[in-house]
Amino acid sequence: MADHEHIILSHYNLTTPYPTEWPAGTDESDASDEDLPSPLKAQLNVPWRRSKSKFSALERRGIGRRSLVPGSQKTQDGLENLVQKDEQDPLGKYDSVVSVLRSRGFPADSDTHLRNRFMLSSTTFSPTLFLSQAQSNASTQSLLQGLEYLSQSIDQRSASLKVLVESNFERFVRAKATIDNVYTEMRNHGAEPEPERPLTHSRHASRNSTHYRNISNSSGHYRSASGQGPLSPGKGINRPLPSDKRKNALIKESEYGVQGVKAPLIEVAVKAEEIWGPTLGGREREETFKAAISSVKKCQAILACGRAVSACVKREDHEDLVEEYARARRYTHEARDLSDMALRKQVPLSESQVRQVVVTGRMWISVEAEINNFKRGVWRKLTGGPQNLGSFSDGNQRDEHIALISILLELGVDDNPIWFWLLSRYDYLKNKIHATFDRSRVEIEVLRRRLANAEKPNHRTVALHLKSHSRQSAEDRIRHLDTAPVLELWELIYNSFNNILSVPGGLLGEVTDFCDRVNAFIEGKVQKTLPVGIDGQSRQHHRLSNDMIRDLQNGVNELVGLIRENVFSFFADPPIEDISMLYSPVPPLTPNTPKSAVFAPWAHQDSRFKFDASHPPPPSPKRGEPWEEFAFWPPYASSLSGVHYLGKILLLLGTAAIEMANMNPMSSASLLERMRSLVGGARERAARAVCTAWNADAESCKFLEDWMRAPDRRDMTRMPFHFTAFESAVLAGMQKILYMPDAAITKSGSADVVLPPPSKLLQVVRSQFVTSLYKALSGMVENAERKTPTGDDVWATSINGTTASKDGRGDVIDASNRNIRMLLTLSNLKALQATIVPQLIGQFETNCSVKLTEESKTIRDVLAQIDTRLFESYTSPFAAKLSSIISAGIASPDWAPRTNRPSKVRPYVSSALLLVVSVHAEVSTTAAPLTHPILAHLLELISAALLAAFTLRPRYSLPALMQATLDVEFIAQSLNQYTSDRASDTQSQIYLELDRGTDNDARTRLQDELPEMRAVLKSLREATRSEFGCFKKVRVLKERAERA
């Protein structure tokens, strides 16, 4: 386009392709033209300046100096030179030097002097400047190649000019001599012969001349250098001719010999007109005029009829046109009857009757021509293809074809307009179905290829879209279902199906309307309102023959079959390989197409489908992705966007199938079965595609975990809430795909078309639902047990950066702490096990009308196993530490008291309880509901460790027995609210083990020391109130109240 504009600017001497005024330079004649002598100007057709049109710059002239060199420059003083406005790169690298300068930022269009320094044809050409600017990026190799190209071009031009001159020199000379002789004879015809001069040898003359191009001057003819040409001074051109012979000379001044007789002829004509003009008309003309006027008056109504028909045609007044045409036929019949009567009676017609017949005949010829042209226009409009009365969107368009058929029947036609309109409408709908489907599939495939060749979305993006149904606004949910390119492709697919399958304004609506009109014409309902024509001639066209009826019914069935086959092919077939519809012919990179492909100029104007012909969208890469076999599934699309748009598309499909199956009278068992197979096949393919994406999204559910507390449950993260919203949305969308509930209630008879899904398909969905739960739970465990998050994790940035994330209330969750992650995951699992998973199972059972008895039991067992695994994983490190502390403390030689009455617990007790305090603090601040089960479990582990340690000591004296009792009771009373049956049983076993390791005397004395030991325990509890006050029950109650 830029080169084309540059050629136009160079040719017309313009500075802009859109000028607002005529260039001032074109209003002035060329300075070189002003210098020519007047005779030579006349010979060369050089226009005079005073009569030169300002649009003469647009005229192409084969002679003259205005076009010596195409694209030559014109200076400000009006003179041209041989420097062109643009040239090819002399080194052969670029097609346009000015384009290169423009791209470098030089004002090449406005600055002529600067541009000439880069033009090889200019005397101011600067090689240094040209190489440093225009060839700044050229390599040494390209410069050497340019030098070779320049040398070859110079040699070629020199050789071609030399060969041209040498091979045609004699022709040039003979042509020049012939032109001189003819010109001399025409110039000097009738002039005095002049004495001949001795001739000079032409070879001698050529030595005195410089070059024939220089001698030719501006006339374009070659002149002899010897001075013997017709314009030379010695030929007598400047000597005046005698007056009696000059007037007969074939020169312009004598008008080439006509001037002598022109003036007398003009004088004679003027005098004749003055004398004979008034008398030539005479009485004869007067009588003629009177007779004509009388005939016109008598036949005025007949003449007015022809004009009226023409006026009705122009203003498209069909009612008046029929009346005027009938009146014209009446006049014609009258004239025909008049002539027939004269023939029968052998009586000549009177002069007035002859005039009537003649005027009527002329009128009828013009009327017939007008009516025939009008009929052809009506036929074109009635059978006009794409403008075939549109899609009958309003009442005027719906009745326009009836008006056209009526006017044809009124005027009378040989062919049946009803049949032709129905056939044209059938052809139009058939072509439109093919074109619409083909175009839609190509456009969908173009966007699909771009998505397939794009980068796969990262985990952060996937997690963001999986959380879309957690948003409050419905618009926000839809806008964040998937990435913008995926949603764009989904919208294109949905709009394509809507334009095809929508009954109110889609292609199916036009087919349905066509079917209704066919039935109306077959039953004769419409014909009751149609005219029968003049003399009932059009009555024969009111009835359709049996063959016509059969063909029309088959045509409607064919249109329905085309829609069904194309829709089923789109769902069942893999993506198309050939997108040649956007090319003419197909681009070379497209499979199964020739290599000579170029971009089609008529291609779709949507910018999304405009691309370079040499760089079309590459085919989708084969990476083994599940979506590669589905033409209707955007690459990398999420299951959320899939169920949303496929639910809407299948709703259109189900409604359309019901509409097509209920078309009357074409409904049949075979058509109903085909509609069922269409709905069932599309539903199965859509459900399998959704299940494939659902499986991939379930693996990505672990990225829903952002380690932010839930607003309503501070002991949980937001992951269960996001997961519930995701699974619920998929289940709800899957129900719309499987059962199409909205399509099933739109019209009666829908139950015969939209059948319940087969058990095999339900089993696929059922298995995928259970699998999604398993994968989500596995992802939660993986998030909790992972030691160091990787860079792809959604929450890895916060861990590597701030090591903590804050929620809305200012609480800090240290996501890098494995214990905190495990506690929150345990709390999430409790919620899943208690409410969320049963709720999802119930939703699936309700939506799909199946019972998940075995699956429910399996899911509960899996949840219990995961809970136990994480619980043990969290408590086992603390259990090992407690066991080590207790074992070391009791096995220590310093454990046995040196006094008869111990008054303190051993240090290992405090160490063990302080470790439990740290666990309590961590659990209560992270997931408070888990505090009791975890500390109860730790108490059981402490009791077991005490039992194992005391079992290792063989004998216990009374002080040792008192010390052991004091240690065990202090731990038991401190953790009293976390005591379980198992811990109580273990403590009982501890006392039994201590009793076995002592004698009766110690047992008896221990009973006496119990009151004192109770006092010691009380004092110890009071002394450690601040250290172990977190274990008090009142605090637990208070926390529960605050949480409630």
PDB file of C-alpha atoms in Angstrom, residues 350-462:
ATOM      1  CA  SER A 350     -60.803   6.549 -41.532  1.00  0.00           C
ATOM      2  CA  GLU A 351     -57.925   8.883 -40.863  1.00  0.00           C
ATOM      3  CA  SER A 352     -58.908   9.292 -37.202  1.00  0.00           C
ATOM      4  CA  GLN A 353     -59.220   5.530 -36.793  1.00  0.00           C
ATOM      5  CA  VAL A 354     -55.801   4.994 -38.322  1.00  0.00           C
ATOM      6  CA  ARG A 355     -54.340   7.545 -35.928  1.00  0.00           C
ATOM      7  CA  GLN A 356     -56.073   5.745 -33.013  1.00  0.00           C
ATOM      8  CA  VAL A 357     -54.687   2.378 -34.058  1.00  0.00           C
ATOM      9  CA  VAL A 358     -51.200   3.783 -34.567  1.00  0.00           C
ATOM     10  CA  VAL A 359     -51.194   5.665 -31.258  1.00  0.00           C
ATOM     11  CA  THR A 360     -52.559   2.638 -29.427  1.00  0.00           C
ATOM     12  CA  GLY A 361     -49.923   0.385 -30.976  1.00  0.00           C
ATOM     13  CA  ARG A 362     -47.133   2.714 -29.968  1.00  0.00           C
ATOM     14  CA  MET A 363     -48.597   3.021 -26.498  1.00  0.00           C
ATOM     15  CA  TRP A 364     -48.903  -0.733 -26.157  1.00  0.00           C
ATOM     16  CA  ILE A 365     -45.316  -1.308 -27.271  1.00  0.00           C
ATOM     17  CA  SER A 366     -44.022   1.104 -24.622  1.00  0.00           C
ATOM     18  CA  VAL A 367     -46.361  -0.335 -21.977  1.00  0.00           C
ATOM     19  CA  GLU A 368     -45.317  -3.886 -22.778  1.00  0.00           C
ATOM     20  CA  ALA A 369     -41.660  -2.882 -22.554  1.00  0.00           C
ATOM     21  CA  GLU A 370     -42.234  -1.183 -19.205  1.00  0.00           C
ATOM     22  CA  ILE A 371     -44.267  -4.100 -17.837  1.00  0.00           C
ATOM     23  CA  ASN A 372     -41.728  -6.677 -19.005  1.00  0.00           C
ATOM     24  CA  ASN A 373     -38.887  -4.738 -17.409  1.00  0.00           C
ATOM     25  CA  PHE A 374     -40.947  -4.378 -14.260  1.00  0.00           C
ATOM     26  CA  LYS A 375     -41.687  -8.106 -14.207  1.00  0.00           C
ATOM     27  CA  ARG A 376     -37.990  -8.919 -14.578  1.00  0.00           C
ATOM     28  CA  GLY A 377     -37.222  -6.656 -11.653  1.00  0.00           C
ATOM     29  CA  VAL A 378     -39.925  -8.299  -9.559  1.00  0.00           C
ATOM     30  CA  TRP A 379     -38.612 -11.756 -10.473  1.00  0.00           C
ATOM     31  CA  ARG A 380     -35.085 -10.721  -9.469  1.00  0.00           C
ATOM     32  CA  LYS A 381     -36.313  -9.365  -6.170  1.00  0.00           C
ATOM     33  CA  LEU A 382     -38.454 -12.431  -5.522  1.00  0.00           C
ATOM     34  CA  THR A 383     -35.667 -14.911  -6.274  1.00  0.00           C
ATOM     35  CA  GLY A 384     -32.780 -12.700  -5.281  1.00  0.00           C
ATOM     36  CA  GLY A 385     -30.782 -15.068  -3.044  1.00  0.00           C
ATOM     37  CA  PRO A 386     -29.147 -13.293  -0.067  1.00  0.00           C
ATOM     38  CA  GLN A 387     -31.575 -10.387  -0.221  1.00  0.00           C
ATOM     39  CA  ASN A 388     -34.399 -12.919  -0.396  1.00  0.00           C
ATOM     40  CA  LEU A 389     -36.622 -10.912   1.912  1.00  0.00           C
ATOM     41  CA  GLY A 390     -34.210 -11.358   4.830  1.00  0.00           C
ATOM     42  CA  SER A 391     -35.141 -13.574   7.735  1.00  0.00           C
ATOM     43  CA  PHE A 392     -38.699 -12.239   8.085  1.00  0.00           C
ATOM     44  CA  SER A 393     -37.820 -10.387  11.256  1.00  0.00           C
ATOM     45  CA  ASP A 394     -40.782  -8.044  10.995  1.00  0.00           C
ATOM     46  CA  GLY A 395     -44.224  -8.019   9.484  1.00  0.00           C
ATOM     47  CA  ASN A 396     -43.319  -5.895   6.447  1.00  0.00           C
ATOM     48  CA  GLN A 397     -40.588  -8.284   5.349  1.00  0.00           C
ATOM     49  CA  ARG A 398     -42.749 -11.304   6.083  1.00  0.00           C
ATOM     50  CA  ASP A 399     -45.443 -10.056   3.685  1.00  0.00           C
ATOM     51  CA  GLU A 400     -43.202  -8.595   0.998  1.00  0.00           C
ATOM     52  CA  HIS A 401     -42.922 -11.842  -0.946  1.00  0.00           C
ATOM     53  CA  ILE A 402     -46.732 -12.140  -0.915  1.00  0.00           C
ATOM     54  CA  ALA A 403     -46.960  -8.651  -2.420  1.00  0.00           C
ATOM     55  CA  LEU A 404     -44.435  -9.564  -5.119  1.00  0.00           C
ATOM     56  CA  ILE A 405     -46.227 -12.814  -5.941  1.00  0.00           C
ATOM     57  CA  SER A 406     -49.525 -10.934  -6.048  1.00  0.00           C
ATOM     58  CA  ILE A 407     -48.284  -8.307  -8.490  1.00  0.00           C
ATOM     59  CA  LEU A 408     -46.893 -11.005 -10.789  1.00  0.00           C
ATOM     60  CA  LEU A 409     -50.173 -12.890 -10.695  1.00  0.00           C
ATOM     61  CA  GLU A 410     -52.072  -9.662 -11.371  1.00  0.00           C
ATOM     62  CA  LEU A 411     -49.950  -8.788 -14.392  1.00  0.00           C
ATOM     63  CA  GLY A 412     -49.896 -12.360 -15.661  1.00  0.00           C
ATOM     64  CA  VAL A 413     -46.834 -14.645 -15.918  1.00  0.00           C
ATOM     65  CA  ASP A 414     -46.107 -17.958 -17.586  1.00  0.00           C
ATOM     66  CA  ASP A 415     -44.163 -19.473 -14.659  1.00  0.00           C
ATOM     67  CA  ASN A 416     -45.508 -20.116 -11.191  1.00  0.00           C
ATOM     68  CA  PRO A 417     -44.103 -17.383  -8.888  1.00  0.00           C
ATOM     69  CA  ILE A 418     -45.033 -19.371  -5.761  1.00  0.00           C
ATOM     70  CA  TRP A 419     -42.971 -22.347  -6.847  1.00  0.00           C
ATOM     71  CA  PHE A 420     -40.023 -20.217  -7.947  1.00  0.00           C
ATOM     72  CA  TRP A 421     -39.986 -18.263  -4.699  1.00  0.00           C
ATOM     73  CA  LEU A 422     -40.054 -21.447  -2.623  1.00  0.00           C
ATOM     74  CA  LEU A 423     -37.229 -22.953  -4.699  1.00  0.00           C
ATOM     75  CA  SER A 424     -35.113 -19.800  -4.432  1.00  0.00           C
ATOM     76  CA  ARG A 425     -35.718 -19.686  -0.707  1.00  0.00           C
ATOM     77  CA  TYR A 426     -34.657 -23.322  -0.401  1.00  0.00           C
ATOM     78  CA  ASP A 427     -31.458 -22.719  -2.386  1.00  0.00           C
ATOM     79  CA  TYR A 428     -30.672 -19.638  -0.323  1.00  0.00           C
ATOM     80  CA  LEU A 429     -31.139 -21.469   2.990  1.00  0.00           C
ATOM     81  CA  LYS A 430     -29.117 -24.447   1.824  1.00  0.00           C
ATOM     82  CA  ASN A 431     -26.184 -22.300   0.727  1.00  0.00           C
ATOM     83  CA  LYS A 432     -26.409 -20.220   3.880  1.00  0.00           C
ATOM     84  CA  ILE A 433     -26.286 -23.324   6.104  1.00  0.00           C
ATOM     85  CA  HIS A 434     -23.153 -24.586   4.370  1.00  0.00           C
ATOM     86  CA  ALA A 435     -21.462 -21.179   4.361  1.00  0.00           C
ATOM     87  CA  THR A 436     -22.347 -20.378   7.971  1.00  0.00           C
ATOM     88  CA  PHE A 437     -21.116 -23.678   9.350  1.00  0.00           C
ATOM     89  CA  ASP A 438     -17.933 -23.671   7.288  1.00  0.00           C
ATOM     90  CA  ARG A 439     -17.136 -20.108   8.226  1.00  0.00           C
ATOM     91  CA  SER A 440     -17.851 -20.693  11.907  1.00  0.00           C
ATOM     92  CA  ARG A 441     -15.648 -23.788  12.080  1.00  0.00           C
ATOM     93  CA  VAL A 442     -12.762 -21.978  10.401  1.00  0.00           C
ATOM     94  CA  GLU A 443     -13.019 -18.979  12.734  1.00  0.00           C
ATOM     95  CA  ILE A 444     -13.234 -21.248  15.780  1.00  0.00           C
ATOM     96  CA  GLU A 445     -10.219 -23.233  14.606  1.00  0.00           C
ATOM     97  CA  VAL A 446      -8.175 -20.066  14.028  1.00  0.00           C
ATOM     98  CA  LEU A 447      -8.690 -18.895  17.618  1.00  0.00           C
ATOM     99  CA  ARG A 448      -8.218 -22.454  18.864  1.00  0.00           C
ATOM    100  CA  ARG A 449      -4.825 -22.716  17.157  1.00  0.00           C
ATOM    101  CA  ARG A 450      -3.702 -19.456  18.676  1.00  0.00           C
ATOM    102  CA  LEU A 451      -4.632 -20.733  22.118  1.00  0.00           C
ATOM    103  CA  ALA A 452      -2.934 -24.079  21.543  1.00  0.00           C
ATOM    104  CA  ASN A 453       0.308 -22.395  20.493  1.00  0.00           C
ATOM    105  CA  ALA A 454       0.211 -19.953  23.406  1.00  0.00           C
ATOM    106  CA  GLU A 455       1.855 -20.555  26.746  1.00  0.00           C
ATOM    107  CA  LYS A 456       0.055 -22.770  29.210  1.00  0.00           C
ATOM    108  CA  PRO A 457      -1.419 -20.840  32.180  1.00  0.00           C
ATOM    109  CA  ASN A 458       0.594 -21.090  35.368  1.00  0.00           C
ATOM    110  CA  HIS A 459      -0.712 -22.436  38.660  1.00  0.00           C
ATOM    111  CA  ARG A 460      -1.445 -18.991  40.020  1.00  0.00           C
ATOM    112  CA  THR A 461      -3.701 -18.210  37.062  1.00  0.00           C
ATOM    113  CA  VAL A 462      -5.422 -21.591  37.303  1.00  0.00           C
TER     114      VAL A 462
END
